[in-house]
mmCIF file of C-alpha atoms in Angstrom:
data_model
loop_
_atom_site.group_PDB
_atom_site.id
_atom_site.type_symbol
_atom_site.label_atom_id
_atom_site.label_comp_id
_atom_site.label_asym_id
_atom_site.label_seq_id
_atom_site.Cartn_x
_atom_site.Cartn_y
_atom_site.Cartn_z
ATOM 1 C CA MET A 191 -6.670 36.488 -34.288
ATOM 2 C CA ARG A 192 -8.052 36.808 -30.781
ATOM 3 C CA ASN A 193 -10.621 34.706 -28.950
ATOM 4 C CA ASN A 194 -13.744 36.188 -27.368
ATOM 5 C CA LYS A 195 -11.890 36.851 -24.118
ATOM 6 C CA GLY A 196 -9.223 38.983 -25.719
ATOM 7 C CA PHE A 197 -6.378 36.465 -25.774
ATOM 8 C CA GLY A 198 -4.546 35.869 -29.017
ATOM 9 C CA LYS A 199 -3.437 32.435 -30.137
ATOM 10 C CA PHE A 200 0.175 33.357 -29.426
ATOM 11 C CA GLU A 201 -0.603 34.377 -25.839
ATOM 12 C CA VAL A 202 -2.589 31.168 -25.221
ATOM 13 C CA LEU A 203 0.249 29.067 -26.624
ATOM 14 C CA THR A 204 2.732 30.906 -24.433
ATOM 15 C CA VAL A 205 0.658 30.217 -21.308
ATOM 16 C CA ILE A 206 0.450 26.516 -22.195
ATOM 17 C CA VAL A 207 4.216 26.295 -22.710
ATOM 18 C CA VAL A 208 4.863 28.025 -19.370
ATOM 19 C CA LEU A 209 2.479 25.676 -17.532
ATOM 20 C CA LEU A 210 4.107 22.629 -19.099
ATOM 21 C CA ALA A 211 7.505 23.922 -18.011
ATOM 22 C CA VAL A 212 6.254 24.446 -14.446
ATOM 23 C CA PHE A 213 4.771 20.927 -14.230
ATOM 24 C CA ALA A 214 7.960 19.440 -15.702
ATOM 25 C CA TYR A 215 10.030 21.277 -13.105
ATOM 26 C CA LEU A 216 7.795 20.110 -10.246
ATOM 27 C CA GLY A 217 7.986 16.525 -11.483
ATOM 28 C CA TYR A 218 11.745 16.757 -11.757
ATOM 29 C CA THR A 219 12.003 18.233 -8.260
ATOM 30 C CA LEU A 220 9.909 15.441 -6.740
ATOM 31 C CA THR A 221 11.884 12.671 -8.414
ATOM 32 C CA LYS A 222 15.177 14.274 -7.453
ATOM 33 C CA GLN A 223 14.364 14.487 -3.754
ATOM 34 C CA PRO A 224 17.103 12.897 -1.638
ATOM 35 C CA MET A 225 16.416 9.309 -0.597
ATOM 36 C CA SER A 226 16.366 10.298 3.072
ATOM 37 C CA LYS A 227 13.482 12.672 2.357
ATOM 38 C CA LYS A 228 11.505 9.973 0.543
ATOM 39 C CA LEU A 229 12.038 7.510 3.396
ATOM 40 C CA GLU A 230 10.948 10.147 5.914
ATOM 41 C CA THR A 231 7.787 10.752 3.868
ATOM 42 C CA MET A 232 7.085 7.024 3.841
ATOM 43 C CA LYS A 233 7.594 6.810 7.604
ATOM 44 C CA ASN A 234 5.258 9.765 8.221
ATOM 45 C CA ASN A 235 2.613 8.195 5.973
ATOM 46 C CA ALA A 236 2.887 4.942 7.925
ATOM 47 C CA ILE A 237 2.410 6.845 11.189
ATOM 48 C CA THR A 238 -0.618 8.663 9.751
ATOM 49 C CA PHE A 239 -2.093 5.343 8.611
ATOM 50 C CA SER A 240 -1.698 3.831 12.090
ATOM 51 C CA ARG A 241 -3.291 6.870 13.749
ATOM 52 C CA ILE A 242 -6.274 6.718 11.397
ATOM 53 C CA VAL A 243 -6.842 3.102 12.395
ATOM 54 C CA MET A 244 -6.383 3.812 16.110
ATOM 55 C CA ASN A 245 -8.793 6.752 16.054
ATOM 56 C CA ASN A 246 -11.422 4.902 14.026
ATOM 57 C CA ALA A 247 -11.095 1.360 15.349
ATOM 58 C CA ASN A 248 -14.860 0.881 15.581
ATOM 59 C CA SER A 249 -15.224 1.553 11.859
ATOM 60 C CA PHE A 250 -13.559 -1.702 10.864
ATOM 61 C CA HIS A 251 -14.733 -5.279 10.721
ATOM 62 C CA SER A 252 -11.950 -6.176 13.133
ATOM 63 C CA ASP A 253 -9.320 -3.852 14.556
ATOM 64 C CA LYS A 254 -6.929 -6.785 15.114
ATOM 65 C CA THR A 255 -5.748 -6.533 11.507
ATOM 66 C CA VAL A 256 -6.703 -3.611 9.263
ATOM 67 C CA TYR A 257 -5.441 -3.218 5.709
ATOM 68 C CA LEU A 258 -4.958 0.119 4.001
ATOM 69 C CA ASP A 259 -7.637 -0.908 1.487
ATOM 70 C CA GLU A 260 -10.140 -1.038 4.362
ATOM 71 C CA VAL A 261 -9.244 2.527 5.332
ATOM 72 C CA TYR A 262 -10.009 3.563 1.755
ATOM 73 C CA ASP A 263 -13.267 1.586 1.846
ATOM 74 C CA GLU A 264 -14.377 3.650 4.848
ATOM 75 C CA GLU A 265 -13.278 6.862 3.078
ATOM 76 C CA LEU A 266 -11.018 7.769 5.994
ATOM 77 C CA SER A 267 -8.072 8.698 3.793
ATOM 78 C CA LYS A 268 -7.199 9.652 0.273
ATOM 79 C CA LYS A 269 -4.891 7.255 -1.535
ATOM 80 C CA ILE A 270 -1.339 7.629 -0.274
ATOM 81 C CA ARG A 271 1.101 8.469 -3.047
ATOM 82 C CA ASN A 272 4.270 6.495 -3.512
ATOM 83 C CA PRO A 273 7.168 8.834 -2.605
ATOM 84 C CA PHE A 274 9.621 6.810 -4.706
ATOM 85 C CA GLY A 275 7.863 7.081 -8.058
ATOM 86 C CA GLU A 276 4.502 6.852 -9.779
ATOM 87 C CA GLY A 277 1.340 5.385 -8.285
ATOM 88 C CA TYR A 278 0.394 4.753 -4.685
ATOM 89 C CA CYS A 279 1.627 2.797 -1.683
ATOM 90 C CA SER A 280 0.405 -0.793 -1.528
ATOM 91 C CA ALA A 281 -3.120 -1.074 -0.129
ATOM 92 C CA SER A 282 -2.878 -4.864 0.183
ATOM 93 C CA GLU A 283 0.604 -5.135 1.724
ATOM 94 C CA SER A 284 0.121 -2.216 4.141
ATOM 95 C CA LYS A 285 -1.668 -3.088 7.365
ATOM 96 C CA THR A 286 -1.902 -2.475 11.101
ATOM 97 C CA GLU A 287 -1.961 -5.284 13.660
ATOM 98 C CA TYR A 288 -3.202 -4.819 17.226
ATOM 99 C CA ASP A 289 -1.558 -6.994 19.868
ATOM 100 C CA GLU A 290 -1.317 -6.541 23.626
ATOM 101 C CA ASN A 291 -2.469 -2.907 23.567
ATOM 102 C CA THR A 292 0.028 -1.964 20.863
ATOM 103 C CA TYR A 293 -0.486 -1.170 17.194
ATOM 104 C CA TYR A 294 2.149 -2.474 14.810
ATOM 105 C CA VAL A 295 2.417 -1.175 11.266
ATOM 106 C CA THR A 296 3.566 -2.885 8.089
ATOM 107 C CA PHE A 297 3.751 -0.399 5.241
ATOM 108 C CA GLN A 298 4.996 -0.832 1.685
ATOM 109 C CA CYS A 299 5.611 1.759 -1.006
ATOM 110 C CA ASP A 300 7.168 0.628 -4.266
ATOM 111 C CA HIS A 301 9.945 -1.818 -3.293
ATOM 112 C CA TYR A 302 10.466 -0.381 0.195
ATOM 113 C CA LEU A 303 8.964 -1.860 3.337
ATOM 114 C CA ILE A 304 8.468 -0.993 6.993
ATOM 115 C CA GLU A 305 7.616 -4.234 8.761
ATOM 116 C CA HIS A 306 5.652 -4.809 11.995
ATOM 117 C CA THR A 307 6.853 -1.606 13.633
ATOM 118 C CA SER A 308 5.401 0.197 16.622
ATOM 119 C CA PHE A 309 5.486 3.982 16.515
ATOM 120 C CA SER A 310 4.575 4.359 20.187
ATOM 121 C CA GLY A 311 8.055 5.639 21.028
ATOM 122 C CA ASN A 312 10.944 7.360 19.323
ATOM 123 C CA ASN A 313 12.349 4.080 18.086
ATOM 124 C CA ASP A 314 14.403 3.929 14.917
ATOM 125 C CA VAL A 315 12.693 2.520 11.848
ATOM 126 C CA THR A 316 14.217 -0.301 9.840
ATOM 127 C CA PHE A 317 13.543 -0.167 6.108
ATOM 128 C CA TYR A 318 13.694 -3.178 3.830
ATOM 129 C CA GLU A 319 14.070 -3.411 0.079
ATOM 130 C CA VAL A 320 11.859 -6.149 -1.351
ATOM 131 C CA GLY A 321 11.179 -7.690 -4.726
ATOM 132 C CA ASP A 322 7.858 -8.664 -6.246
ATOM 133 C CA TRP A 323 6.124 -11.837 -5.089
ATOM 134 C CA THR A 324 6.713 -14.616 -7.624
ATOM 135 C CA GLU A 325 6.062 -18.356 -7.733
ATOM 136 C CA THR A 326 9.721 -19.020 -8.481
ATOM 137 C CA LYS A 327 12.330 -19.230 -5.758
ATOM 138 C CA THR A 328 15.563 -17.651 -6.925
ATOM 139 C CA ASN A 329 17.712 -17.703 -3.775
ATOM 140 C CA ASP A 330 17.911 -19.846 -0.647
ATOM 141 C CA ASP A 331 17.309 -16.784 1.519
ATOM 142 C CA ASP A 332 14.172 -15.619 -0.345
ATOM 143 C CA GLU A 333 11.215 -14.785 1.869
ATOM 144 C CA GLU A 334 8.455 -17.375 1.522
ATOM 145 C CA LYS A 335 4.721 -16.867 2.092
ATOM 146 C CA VAL A 336 1.481 -18.663 1.292
ATOM 147 C CA LEU A 337 -0.951 -16.300 -0.451
ATOM 148 C CA TYR A 338 -4.606 -16.843 -1.283
ATOM 149 C CA ASN A 339 -7.213 -16.046 -3.883
ATOM 150 C CA CYS A 340 -10.906 -16.517 -4.486
ATOM 151 C CA LEU A 341 -12.281 -18.183 -7.620
ATOM 152 C CA THR A 342 -15.757 -17.537 -8.992
ATOM 153 C CA SER A 343 -16.670 -19.349 -12.216
ATOM 154 C CA ASN A 344 -13.045 -20.537 -12.218
ATOM 155 C CA VAL A 345 -11.789 -16.930 -12.494
ATOM 156 C CA GLU A 346 -9.446 -15.366 -9.931
ATOM 157 C CA ARG A 347 -11.243 -12.374 -8.439
ATOM 158 C CA TYR A 348 -8.209 -10.666 -6.905
ATOM 159 C CA ALA A 349 -4.464 -10.510 -6.979
ATOM 160 C CA TYR A 350 -3.070 -13.094 -4.566
ATOM 161 C CA GLY A 351 -2.905 -11.767 -1.022
ATOM 162 C CA GLU A 352 -2.684 -12.656 2.634
ATOM 163 C CA GLU A 353 -5.473 -14.709 4.184
ATOM 164 C CA LEU A 354 -7.137 -11.848 6.060
ATOM 165 C CA TYR A 355 -6.770 -9.476 3.128
ATOM 166 C CA ILE A 356 -8.731 -11.822 0.856
ATOM 167 C CA VAL A 357 -11.318 -12.243 3.624
ATOM 168 C CA SER A 358 -11.694 -8.451 3.820
ATOM 169 C CA ARG A 359 -12.231 -8.212 0.045
ATOM 170 C CA VAL A 360 -14.873 -10.943 0.107
ATOM 171 C CA ASN A 361 -16.654 -9.238 3.008
ATOM 172 C CA LYS A 362 -16.758 -6.007 1.026
ATOM 173 C CA ASP A 363 -17.779 -7.480 -2.319
ATOM 174 C CA PHE A 364 -20.368 -9.936 -0.970
ATOM 175 C CA ASN A 365 -21.507 -7.850 2.022
ATOM 176 C CA ARG A 366 -20.568 -10.596 4.462
ATOM 177 C CA ASP A 367 -19.063 -10.866 7.933
ATOM 178 C CA TYR A 368 -16.404 -13.566 7.658
ATOM 179 C CA TYR A 369 -13.324 -13.844 9.848
ATOM 180 C CA SER A 370 -11.345 -16.695 8.308
ATOM 181 C CA ILE A 371 -10.303 -17.986 4.922
ATOM 182 C CA SER A 372 -12.186 -21.258 5.477
ATOM 183 C CA SER A 373 -15.513 -19.473 5.969
ATOM 184 C CA ILE A 374 -15.453 -17.663 2.616
ATOM 185 C CA LYS A 375 -15.785 -20.996 0.807
ATOM 186 C CA GLU A 376 -19.522 -20.329 0.864
ATOM 187 C CA GLU A 377 -18.934 -17.542 -1.667
ATOM 188 C CA CYS A 378 -16.059 -18.836 -3.798
ATOM 189 C CA ASP A 379 -13.437 -21.520 -4.220
ATOM 190 C CA VAL A 380 -10.336 -20.719 -2.175
ATOM 191 C CA VAL A 381 -6.964 -21.377 -3.785
ATOM 192 C CA GLN A 382 -3.514 -20.941 -2.315
ATOM 193 C CA LYS A 383 -0.013 -20.791 -3.717
ATOM 194 C CA THR A 384 3.445 -20.382 -2.252
ATOM 195 C CA PHE A 385 5.203 -17.198 -3.322
ATOM 196 C CA TYR A 386 8.757 -15.940 -2.881
ATOM 197 C CA ARG A 387 10.473 -12.570 -2.912
ATOM 198 C CA THR A 388 13.857 -11.091 -2.208
ATOM 199 C CA LYS A 389 14.178 -9.072 0.965
ATOM 200 C CA LYS A 390 17.122 -7.259 2.523
ATOM 201 C CA GLU A 391 17.586 -4.441 4.973
ATOM 202 C CA TYR A 392 17.979 -1.114 3.215
ATOM 203 C CA VAL A 393 20.725 1.100 4.587
ATOM 204 C CA PRO A 394 20.579 4.626 3.096
ATOM 205 C CA GLU A 395 23.824 6.178 1.995
ATOM 206 C CA LYS A 396 25.053 8.939 4.274
#
């Protein structure tokens, strides 16, 4: 039996099987990329992120600290895919910071981190391997950070994040112009907790 465009069921099934095989091969190829290639992709994405912020500084509430989520809010970039697996690079952990005429980039994809790095020269990039933020300290050398959230009707509006990240989310959601965590108390109850995560320098195998 053929459809109205002249293709039989067997031919259609064959095309579907071929397409599935192609997509499976592409997925396999991406996941099997060498680690050095994935790290290079992450570095290039971090550089692109910093250039977007530099070239569009006036688009942001404050160019002193700009989170990747704010770049998405302004529709200046598509979501940046995680080169190490499924999903996207962290929009809340990735940020640029402007200090003394220099932009510094912190960029996280999956459990890999570039921290407070300037790409103004040909400097080497240090990569870190980090765990998830948890409220439980597991080792004496765990990284420690106070993270914040915003409660409305006793419900946490966001995942816990850095002070200025939560401020940026409140500004977006409430159409406000706040600059500090203390000022957003007009919109919600601010809560803070201490979180911990593992962190160590990642040295790729050669």
